[in-house]
mmCIF file of C-alpha atoms in Angstrom:
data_model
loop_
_atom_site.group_PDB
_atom_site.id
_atom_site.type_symbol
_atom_site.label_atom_id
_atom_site.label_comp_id
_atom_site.label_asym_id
_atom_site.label_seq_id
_atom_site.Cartn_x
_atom_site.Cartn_y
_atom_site.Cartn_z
ATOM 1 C CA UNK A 1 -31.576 17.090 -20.628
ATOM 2 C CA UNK A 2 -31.384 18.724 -17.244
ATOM 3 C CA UNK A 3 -35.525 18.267 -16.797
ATOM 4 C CA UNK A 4 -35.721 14.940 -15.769
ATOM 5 C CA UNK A 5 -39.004 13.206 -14.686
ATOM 6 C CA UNK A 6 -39.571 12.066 -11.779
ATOM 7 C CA UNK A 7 -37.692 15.202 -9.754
ATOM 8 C CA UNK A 8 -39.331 17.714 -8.046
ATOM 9 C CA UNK A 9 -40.267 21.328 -9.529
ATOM 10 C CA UNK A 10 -38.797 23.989 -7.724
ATOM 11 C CA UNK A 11 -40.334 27.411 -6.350
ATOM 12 C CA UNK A 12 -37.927 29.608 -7.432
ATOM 13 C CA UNK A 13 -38.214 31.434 -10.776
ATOM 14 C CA UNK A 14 -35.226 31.561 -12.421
ATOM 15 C CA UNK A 15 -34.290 32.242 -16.379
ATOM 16 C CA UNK A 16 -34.858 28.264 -17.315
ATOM 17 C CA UNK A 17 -38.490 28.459 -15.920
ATOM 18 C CA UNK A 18 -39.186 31.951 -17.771
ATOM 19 C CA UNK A 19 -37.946 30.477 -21.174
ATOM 20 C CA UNK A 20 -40.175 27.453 -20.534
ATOM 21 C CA UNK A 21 -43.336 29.614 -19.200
ATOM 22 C CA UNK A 22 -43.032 31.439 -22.618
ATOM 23 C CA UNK A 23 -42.841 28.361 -25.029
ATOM 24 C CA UNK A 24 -44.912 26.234 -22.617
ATOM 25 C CA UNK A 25 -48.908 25.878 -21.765
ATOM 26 C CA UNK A 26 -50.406 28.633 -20.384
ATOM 27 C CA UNK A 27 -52.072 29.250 -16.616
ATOM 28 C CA UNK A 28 -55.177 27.306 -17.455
ATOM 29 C CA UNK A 29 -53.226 24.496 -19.140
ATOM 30 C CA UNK A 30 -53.897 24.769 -22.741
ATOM 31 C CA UNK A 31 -50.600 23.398 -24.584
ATOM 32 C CA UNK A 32 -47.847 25.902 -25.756
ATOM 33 C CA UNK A 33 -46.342 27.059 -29.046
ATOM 34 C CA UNK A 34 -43.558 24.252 -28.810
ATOM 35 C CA UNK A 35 -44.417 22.121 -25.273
ATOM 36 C CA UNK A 36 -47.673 20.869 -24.835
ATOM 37 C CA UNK A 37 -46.272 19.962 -21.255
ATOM 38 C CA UNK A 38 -43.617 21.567 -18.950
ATOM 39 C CA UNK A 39 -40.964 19.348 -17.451
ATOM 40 C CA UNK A 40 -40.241 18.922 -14.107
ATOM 41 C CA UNK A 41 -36.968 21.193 -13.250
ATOM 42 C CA UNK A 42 -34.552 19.895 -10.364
ATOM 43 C CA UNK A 43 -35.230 21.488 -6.965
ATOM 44 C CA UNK A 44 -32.743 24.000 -5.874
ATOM 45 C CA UNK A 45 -30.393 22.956 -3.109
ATOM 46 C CA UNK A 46 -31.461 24.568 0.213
ATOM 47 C CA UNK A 47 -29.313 26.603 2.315
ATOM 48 C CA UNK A 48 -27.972 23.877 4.123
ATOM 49 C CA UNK A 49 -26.513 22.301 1.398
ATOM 50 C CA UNK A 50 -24.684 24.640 -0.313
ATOM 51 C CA UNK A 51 -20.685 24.856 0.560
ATOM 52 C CA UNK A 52 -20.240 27.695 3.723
ATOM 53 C CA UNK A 53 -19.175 31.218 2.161
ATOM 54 C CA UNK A 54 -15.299 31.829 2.904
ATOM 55 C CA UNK A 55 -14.926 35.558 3.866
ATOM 56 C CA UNK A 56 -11.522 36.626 3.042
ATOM 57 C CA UNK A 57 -10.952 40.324 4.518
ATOM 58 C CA UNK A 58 -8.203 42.279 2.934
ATOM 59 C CA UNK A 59 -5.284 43.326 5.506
ATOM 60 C CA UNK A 60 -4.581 46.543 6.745
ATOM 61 C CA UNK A 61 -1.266 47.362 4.853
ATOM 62 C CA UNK A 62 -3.652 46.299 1.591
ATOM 63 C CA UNK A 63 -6.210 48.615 3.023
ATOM 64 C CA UNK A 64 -3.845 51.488 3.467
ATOM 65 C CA UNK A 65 -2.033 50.831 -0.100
ATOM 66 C CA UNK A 66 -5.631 51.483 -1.512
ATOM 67 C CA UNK A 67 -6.250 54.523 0.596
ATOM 68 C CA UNK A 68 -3.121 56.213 -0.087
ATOM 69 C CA UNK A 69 -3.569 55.639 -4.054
ATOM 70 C CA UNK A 70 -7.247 56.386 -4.198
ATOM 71 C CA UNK A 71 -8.447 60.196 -5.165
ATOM 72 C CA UNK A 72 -10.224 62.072 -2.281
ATOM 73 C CA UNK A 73 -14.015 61.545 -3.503
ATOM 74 C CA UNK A 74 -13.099 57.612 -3.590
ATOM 75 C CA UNK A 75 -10.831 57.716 -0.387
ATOM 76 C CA UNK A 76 -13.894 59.357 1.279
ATOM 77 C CA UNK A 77 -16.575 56.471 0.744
ATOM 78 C CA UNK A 78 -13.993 53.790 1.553
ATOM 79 C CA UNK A 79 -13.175 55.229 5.000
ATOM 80 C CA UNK A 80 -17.346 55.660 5.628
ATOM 81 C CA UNK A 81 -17.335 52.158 4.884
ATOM 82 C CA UNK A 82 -13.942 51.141 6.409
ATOM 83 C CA UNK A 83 -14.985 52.716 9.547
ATOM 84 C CA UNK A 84 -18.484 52.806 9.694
ATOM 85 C CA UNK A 85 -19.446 49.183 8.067
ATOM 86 C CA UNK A 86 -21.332 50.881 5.436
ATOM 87 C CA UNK A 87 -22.619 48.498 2.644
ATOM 88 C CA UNK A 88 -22.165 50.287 -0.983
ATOM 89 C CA UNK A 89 -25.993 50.907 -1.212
ATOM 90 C CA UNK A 90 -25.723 53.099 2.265
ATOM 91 C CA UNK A 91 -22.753 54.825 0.945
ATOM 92 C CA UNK A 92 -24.557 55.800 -2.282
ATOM 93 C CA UNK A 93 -27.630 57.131 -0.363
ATOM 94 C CA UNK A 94 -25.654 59.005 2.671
ATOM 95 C CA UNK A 95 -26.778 62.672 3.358
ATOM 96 C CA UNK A 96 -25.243 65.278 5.410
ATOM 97 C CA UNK A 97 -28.443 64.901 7.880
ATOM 98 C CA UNK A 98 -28.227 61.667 9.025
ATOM 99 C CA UNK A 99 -24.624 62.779 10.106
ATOM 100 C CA UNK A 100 -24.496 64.511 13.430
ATOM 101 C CA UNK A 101 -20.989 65.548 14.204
ATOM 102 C CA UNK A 102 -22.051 67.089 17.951
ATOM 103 C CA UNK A 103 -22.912 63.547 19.044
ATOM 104 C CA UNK A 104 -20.370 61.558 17.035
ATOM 105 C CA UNK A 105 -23.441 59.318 15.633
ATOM 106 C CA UNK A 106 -24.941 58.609 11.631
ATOM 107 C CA UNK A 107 -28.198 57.438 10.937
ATOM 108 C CA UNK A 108 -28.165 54.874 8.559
ATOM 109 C CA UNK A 109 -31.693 54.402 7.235
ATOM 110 C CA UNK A 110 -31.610 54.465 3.567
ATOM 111 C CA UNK A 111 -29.663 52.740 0.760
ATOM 112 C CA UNK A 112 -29.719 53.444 -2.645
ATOM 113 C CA UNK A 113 -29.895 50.553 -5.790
ATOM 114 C CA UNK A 114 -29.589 51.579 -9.301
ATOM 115 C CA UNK A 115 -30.678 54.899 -8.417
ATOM 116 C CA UNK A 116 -33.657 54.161 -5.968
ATOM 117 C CA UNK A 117 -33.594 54.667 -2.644
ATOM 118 C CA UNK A 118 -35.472 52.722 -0.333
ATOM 119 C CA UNK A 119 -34.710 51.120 3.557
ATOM 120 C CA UNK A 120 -31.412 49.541 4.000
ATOM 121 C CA UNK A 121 -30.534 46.039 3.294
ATOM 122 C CA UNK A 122 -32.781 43.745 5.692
ATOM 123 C CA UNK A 123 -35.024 46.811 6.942
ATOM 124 C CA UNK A 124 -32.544 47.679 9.503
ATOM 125 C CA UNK A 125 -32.391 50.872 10.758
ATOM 126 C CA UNK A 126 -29.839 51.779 13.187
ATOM 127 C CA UNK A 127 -28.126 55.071 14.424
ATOM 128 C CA UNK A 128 -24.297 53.909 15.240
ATOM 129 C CA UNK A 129 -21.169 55.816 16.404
ATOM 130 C CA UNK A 130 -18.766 57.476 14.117
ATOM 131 C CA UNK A 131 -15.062 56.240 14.375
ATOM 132 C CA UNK A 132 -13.401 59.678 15.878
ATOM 133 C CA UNK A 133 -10.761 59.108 13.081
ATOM 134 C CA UNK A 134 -13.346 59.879 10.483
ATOM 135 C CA UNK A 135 -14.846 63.239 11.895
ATOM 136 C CA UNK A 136 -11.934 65.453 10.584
ATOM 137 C CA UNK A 137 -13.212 64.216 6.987
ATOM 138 C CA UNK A 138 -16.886 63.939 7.605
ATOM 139 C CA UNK A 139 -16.400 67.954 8.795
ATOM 140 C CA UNK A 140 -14.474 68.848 6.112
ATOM 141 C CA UNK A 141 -17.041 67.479 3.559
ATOM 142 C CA UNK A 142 -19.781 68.618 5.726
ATOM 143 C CA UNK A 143 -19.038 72.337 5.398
ATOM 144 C CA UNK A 144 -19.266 72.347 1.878
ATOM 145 C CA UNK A 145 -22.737 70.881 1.235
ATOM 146 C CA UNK A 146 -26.480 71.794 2.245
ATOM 147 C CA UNK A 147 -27.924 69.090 4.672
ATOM 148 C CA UNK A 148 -29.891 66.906 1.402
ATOM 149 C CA UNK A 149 -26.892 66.913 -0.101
ATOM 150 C CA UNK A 150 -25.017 63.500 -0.218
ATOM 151 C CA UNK A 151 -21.722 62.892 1.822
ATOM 152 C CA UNK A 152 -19.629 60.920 -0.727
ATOM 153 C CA UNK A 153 -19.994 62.166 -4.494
ATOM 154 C CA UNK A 154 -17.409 60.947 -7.416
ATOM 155 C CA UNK A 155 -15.396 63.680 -9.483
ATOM 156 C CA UNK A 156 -17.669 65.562 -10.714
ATOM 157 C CA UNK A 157 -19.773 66.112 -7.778
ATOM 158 C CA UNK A 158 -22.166 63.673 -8.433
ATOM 159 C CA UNK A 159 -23.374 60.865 -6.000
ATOM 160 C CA UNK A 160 -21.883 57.447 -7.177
ATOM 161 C CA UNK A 161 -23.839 55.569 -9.450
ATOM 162 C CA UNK A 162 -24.014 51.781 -9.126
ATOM 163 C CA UNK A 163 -21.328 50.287 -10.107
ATOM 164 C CA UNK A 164 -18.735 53.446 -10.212
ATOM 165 C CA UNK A 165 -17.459 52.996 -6.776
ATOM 166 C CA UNK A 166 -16.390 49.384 -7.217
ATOM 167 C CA UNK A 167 -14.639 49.984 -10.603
ATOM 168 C CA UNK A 168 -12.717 52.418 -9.049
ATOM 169 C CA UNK A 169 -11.189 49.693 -6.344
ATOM 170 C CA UNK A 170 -11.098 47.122 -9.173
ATOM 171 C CA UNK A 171 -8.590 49.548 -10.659
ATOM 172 C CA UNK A 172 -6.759 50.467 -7.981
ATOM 173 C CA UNK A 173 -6.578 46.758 -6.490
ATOM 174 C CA UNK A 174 -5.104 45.915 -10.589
ATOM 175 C CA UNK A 175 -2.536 48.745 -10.184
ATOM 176 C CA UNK A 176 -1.268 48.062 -7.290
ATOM 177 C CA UNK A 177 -1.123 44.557 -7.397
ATOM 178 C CA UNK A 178 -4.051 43.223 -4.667
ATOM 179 C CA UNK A 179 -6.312 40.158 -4.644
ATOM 180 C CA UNK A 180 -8.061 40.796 -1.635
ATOM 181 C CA UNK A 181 -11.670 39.167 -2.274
ATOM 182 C CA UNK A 182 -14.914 41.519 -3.600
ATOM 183 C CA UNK A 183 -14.573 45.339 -4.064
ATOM 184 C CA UNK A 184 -16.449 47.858 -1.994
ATOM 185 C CA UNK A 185 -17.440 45.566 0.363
ATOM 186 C CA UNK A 186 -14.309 44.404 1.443
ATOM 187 C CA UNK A 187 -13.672 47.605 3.165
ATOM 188 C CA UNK A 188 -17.219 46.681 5.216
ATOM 189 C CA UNK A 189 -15.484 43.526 5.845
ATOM 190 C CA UNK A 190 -12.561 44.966 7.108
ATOM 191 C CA UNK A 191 -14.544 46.613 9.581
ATOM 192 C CA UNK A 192 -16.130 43.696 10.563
ATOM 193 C CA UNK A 193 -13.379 41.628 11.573
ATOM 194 C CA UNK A 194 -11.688 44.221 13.449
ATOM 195 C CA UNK A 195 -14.686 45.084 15.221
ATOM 196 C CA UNK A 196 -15.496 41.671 15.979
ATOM 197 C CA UNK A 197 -12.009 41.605 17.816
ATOM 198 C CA UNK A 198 -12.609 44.012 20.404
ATOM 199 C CA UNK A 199 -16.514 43.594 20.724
ATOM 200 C CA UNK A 200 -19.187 40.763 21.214
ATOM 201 C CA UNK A 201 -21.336 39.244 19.093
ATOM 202 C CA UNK A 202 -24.324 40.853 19.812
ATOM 203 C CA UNK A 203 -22.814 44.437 19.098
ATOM 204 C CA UNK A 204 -20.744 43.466 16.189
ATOM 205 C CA UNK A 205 -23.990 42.426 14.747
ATOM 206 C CA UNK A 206 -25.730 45.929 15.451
ATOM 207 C CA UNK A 207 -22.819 47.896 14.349
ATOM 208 C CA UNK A 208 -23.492 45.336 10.445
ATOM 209 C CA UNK A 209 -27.017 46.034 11.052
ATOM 210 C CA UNK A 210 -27.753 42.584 10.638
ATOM 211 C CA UNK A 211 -31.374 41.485 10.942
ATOM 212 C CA UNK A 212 -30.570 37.927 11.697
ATOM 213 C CA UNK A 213 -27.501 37.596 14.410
ATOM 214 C CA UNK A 214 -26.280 34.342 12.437
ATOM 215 C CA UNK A 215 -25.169 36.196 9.612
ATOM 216 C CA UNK A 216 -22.424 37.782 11.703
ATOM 217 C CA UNK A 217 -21.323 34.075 12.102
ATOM 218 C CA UNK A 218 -19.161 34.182 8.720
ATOM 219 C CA UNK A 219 -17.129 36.953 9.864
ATOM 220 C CA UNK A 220 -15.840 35.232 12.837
ATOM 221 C CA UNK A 221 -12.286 33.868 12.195
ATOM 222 C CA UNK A 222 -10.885 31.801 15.373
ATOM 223 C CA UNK A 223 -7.029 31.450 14.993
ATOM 224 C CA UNK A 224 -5.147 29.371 17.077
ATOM 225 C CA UNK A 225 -3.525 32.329 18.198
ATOM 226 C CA UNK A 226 -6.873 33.913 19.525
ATOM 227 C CA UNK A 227 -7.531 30.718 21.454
ATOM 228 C CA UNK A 228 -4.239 30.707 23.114
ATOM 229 C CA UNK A 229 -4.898 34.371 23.787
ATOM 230 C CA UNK A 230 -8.488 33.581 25.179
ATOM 231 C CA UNK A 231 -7.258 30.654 27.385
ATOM 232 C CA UNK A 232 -4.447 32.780 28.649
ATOM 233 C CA UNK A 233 -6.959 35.424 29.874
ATOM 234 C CA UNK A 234 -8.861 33.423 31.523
ATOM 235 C CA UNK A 235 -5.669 31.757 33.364
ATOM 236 C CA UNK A 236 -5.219 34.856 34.859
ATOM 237 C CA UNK A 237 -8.436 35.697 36.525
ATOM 238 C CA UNK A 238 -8.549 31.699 37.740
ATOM 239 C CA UNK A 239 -7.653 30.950 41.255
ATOM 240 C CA UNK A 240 -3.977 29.440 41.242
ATOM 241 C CA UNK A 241 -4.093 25.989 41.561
ATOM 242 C CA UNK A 242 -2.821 23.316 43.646
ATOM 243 C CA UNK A 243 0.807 22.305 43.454
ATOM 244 C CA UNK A 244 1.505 18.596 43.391
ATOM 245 C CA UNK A 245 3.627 19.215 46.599
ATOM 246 C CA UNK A 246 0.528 21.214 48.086
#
């Protein structure tokens, strides 16, 4: 009922169009097991078109609830990605040397998905600053592992698998009563909007790694307050103006 005539196909493979390629004709047209002609499935909606994606950080006294309840191993890769932006892929692939305490900087040029690693999310490699209130954790971690060994392991010494991580906040967020939007990546979030405060554009979007600059575009969050704030600042570096009895 959904394949109407008349629309146009779309590009994109999805599920629908596999079940139909495998009931359907073949490449060269010769008619299926059960279609001896594939309908036309509706286009997919482009970007433009779909509703804008609300990002909904999680505040800090949620953030520091979390990090006071969580274990050490799981306490560890939050603050990596808390204060480094780390997406959960780059936390799962971290190794002791793309970490270089000395110069306070971490090389993030890997990620790892369902146990392959491969370049980071959007090809982006980038060397970025470590928060100084993560080096007393980095260095305490550090001295106990060879430099291929990875930063943030679970329990049993093992680096996170996929979805381990997030279950871990899922639990922790149930326990304690949070509804602070995604998992792992809300801690990345977190970073981004206070980042975001005290930086411009241009850097916040380095410090994401973000290939395309307008993706750093849904983390900004203008307030009323921060526009009052803004215009104040700039009142005071304005010459003072005219007085009507000037």
């Amino acid at each position: 009922k959904a394949c109407r005539s008349g629309l146009p196909g779309s590009s994109r493979p999805s599920p629908n169009a596999y079940v139909l390629r495998a009931v359907g004709p073949d490449a060269n047209g010769n008619p299926g097991p059960m279609l001896a002609v594939l309908p036309l499935l509706p286009a997919m909606p482009t970007a433009s078109l779909r509703p804008a994606k609300k990002m909904r950080a999680p505040t800090q006294e949620a953030v520091d609830q979390i990090l006071d309840a969580a274990s050490p191993e799981v306490r560890l890769a939050l603050e990596v990605a808390m204060m480094l932006g780390t997406r959960a892929g780059e936390i799962r692939a971290l190794l002791k040397s793309q970490v270089d305490l000395e110069a306070g900087t971490v090389i993030i040029d890997k990620s790892t998905s369902y146990g392959v690693t491969s370049a980071p999310k959007g090809g982006v490699e980038q060397t970025i600053p470590i928060d100084p209130r993560l080096i007393p954790l980095l260095k305490e971690r550090l001295d106990q592992i060879g430099p291929n060994d990875h930063v943030c392991v679970d329990a049993s010494g093992k680096p996170w698998t996929q979805w381990a991580l997030g279950h871990q906040v899922k639990k922790l967020k149930k326990k304690l009563g949070l509804t602070f939007d995604q998992r792992v990546h809300a801690f990345r979030h977190f970073f981004a909007v206070e980042i975001i405060q005290v930086a411009d554009l241009k850097t916040t979007s380095m410090m994401l790694r973000h290939a395309n600059i307008a993706t750093t575009d849904k983390y900004l969050n203008t307030t009323m307050d921060r526009m009052k704030a803004a215009t104040e600042a700039l009142a005071t570096k304005r010459r003072r103006l005219p007085t009507a009895a000037e």
